[in-house]
mmCIF file of C-alpha atoms in Angstrom:
data_model
loop_
_atom_site.group_PDB
_atom_site.id
_atom_site.type_symbol
_atom_site.label_atom_id
_atom_site.label_comp_id
_atom_site.label_asym_id
_atom_site.label_seq_id
_atom_site.Cartn_x
_atom_site.Cartn_y
_atom_site.Cartn_z
ATOM 1 C CA LEU C 1 3.057 2.307 16.385
ATOM 2 C CA SER C 2 0.917 -0.367 17.892
ATOM 3 C CA ALA C 3 2.589 -3.703 18.611
ATOM 4 C CA THR C 4 0.906 -5.215 15.534
ATOM 5 C CA ALA C 5 1.953 -2.335 13.264
ATOM 6 C CA ALA C 6 5.524 -2.514 14.562
ATOM 7 C CA ARG C 7 5.643 -6.266 13.862
ATOM 8 C CA ASP C 8 4.208 -5.767 10.372
ATOM 9 C CA ALA C 9 6.718 -2.997 9.626
ATOM 10 C CA PHE C 10 9.550 -5.260 10.758
ATOM 11 C CA ASN C 11 8.187 -7.979 8.481
ATOM 12 C CA GLY C 12 8.205 -5.615 5.523
ATOM 13 C CA MET C 13 4.696 -4.159 5.042
ATOM 14 C CA VAL C 14 2.167 -2.060 6.887
ATOM 15 C CA ARG C 15 -1.244 -0.928 5.595
ATOM 16 C CA VAL C 16 -1.442 2.847 5.818
ATOM 17 C CA GLY C 17 -4.686 3.655 4.079
ATOM 18 C CA ARG C 18 -7.512 2.822 1.805
ATOM 19 C CA ARG C 19 -9.266 4.934 -0.817
ATOM 20 C CA ALA C 20 -12.667 3.381 -1.493
ATOM 21 C CA ALA C 21 -16.202 4.241 -2.525
ATOM 22 C CA ALA C 22 -19.260 2.340 -3.678
ATOM 23 C CA GLY C 23 -19.405 1.456 -7.358
ATOM 24 C CA ALA C 24 -15.673 1.291 -8.014
ATOM 25 C CA ALA C 25 -14.528 0.084 -11.428
ATOM 26 C CA ALA C 26 -11.642 -1.848 -9.842
ATOM 27 C CA HIS C 27 -9.581 -2.215 -6.683
ATOM 28 C CA ILE C 28 -5.777 -2.311 -6.619
ATOM 29 C CA ARG C 29 -2.950 -2.399 -4.088
ATOM 30 C CA LEU C 30 -0.352 0.378 -4.149
ATOM 31 C CA CYS C 31 3.027 0.072 -2.432
ATOM 32 C CA GLY C 32 5.598 2.694 -1.581
ATOM 33 C CA ALA C 33 8.445 3.401 0.784
ATOM 34 C CA GLY C 34 10.076 6.472 2.210
ATOM 35 C CA SER C 35 9.552 9.679 0.264
ATOM 36 C CA THR C 36 7.679 7.900 -2.551
ATOM 37 C CA LEU C 37 4.827 7.046 -0.181
ATOM 38 C CA THR C 38 3.501 10.598 -0.586
ATOM 39 C CA HIS C 39 3.373 10.096 -4.363
ATOM 40 C CA VAL C 40 1.620 6.761 -3.913
ATOM 41 C CA MET C 41 -1.074 8.441 -1.814
ATOM 42 C CA GLU C 42 -1.491 11.171 -4.445
ATOM 43 C CA ALA C 43 -1.784 8.471 -7.111
ATOM 44 C CA ALA C 44 -4.508 6.747 -5.068
ATOM 45 C CA ASP C 45 -6.483 10.007 -4.984
ATOM 46 C CA LEU C 46 -6.069 10.520 -8.729
ATOM 47 C CA LEU C 47 -7.087 6.947 -9.552
ATOM 48 C CA HIS C 48 -10.136 7.261 -7.325
ATOM 49 C CA ASP C 49 -11.251 10.714 -8.455
ATOM 50 C CA GLU C 50 -10.573 10.381 -12.188
ATOM 51 C CA TRP C 51 -11.144 6.685 -12.925
ATOM 52 C CA ARG C 52 -13.185 5.295 -9.997
ATOM 53 C CA ILE C 53 -10.401 2.866 -9.074
ATOM 54 C CA ASP C 54 -10.193 2.069 -5.366
ATOM 55 C CA SER C 55 -6.919 1.202 -3.689
ATOM 56 C CA THR C 56 -5.337 -0.082 -0.537
ATOM 57 C CA ILE C 57 -2.085 1.695 0.264
ATOM 58 C CA TRP C 58 0.835 -0.181 1.808
ATOM 59 C CA SER C 59 4.076 1.163 3.210
ATOM 60 C CA CYS C 60 6.916 -1.241 2.471
ATOM 61 C CA PRO C 61 9.889 -0.120 4.546
ATOM 62 C CA SER C 62 11.727 -3.382 3.898
ATOM 63 C CA TYR C 63 11.553 -4.707 0.341
ATOM 64 C CA THR C 64 14.555 -6.848 1.253
ATOM 65 C CA GLN C 65 12.589 -8.604 4.002
ATOM 66 C CA LEU C 66 9.638 -9.088 1.629
ATOM 67 C CA ALA C 67 11.956 -10.689 -0.934
ATOM 68 C CA ARG C 68 13.425 -13.000 1.716
ATOM 69 C CA ASP C 69 9.960 -14.042 2.832
ATOM 70 C CA GLY C 70 8.929 -14.658 -0.774
ATOM 71 C CA ARG C 71 11.947 -16.865 -1.433
ATOM 72 C CA ALA C 72 11.397 -18.765 1.819
ATOM 73 C CA THR C 73 7.766 -19.383 0.950
#
């Protein structure tokens, strides 16, 4: 990991991909962690191919840290 990616992972989220094309009906964010990340990426492909919905895919290795940050904010 780059220094930035390592910091982001420690803070709870890291962007791992984007599925986009011109003329999308919508754009959403998809989050997953661990073994579910594979399913999230498959879902992004399905949404894109079947319904023209673009997505940004995030790996969230620390939902606990995200919750702490949310409460602190």
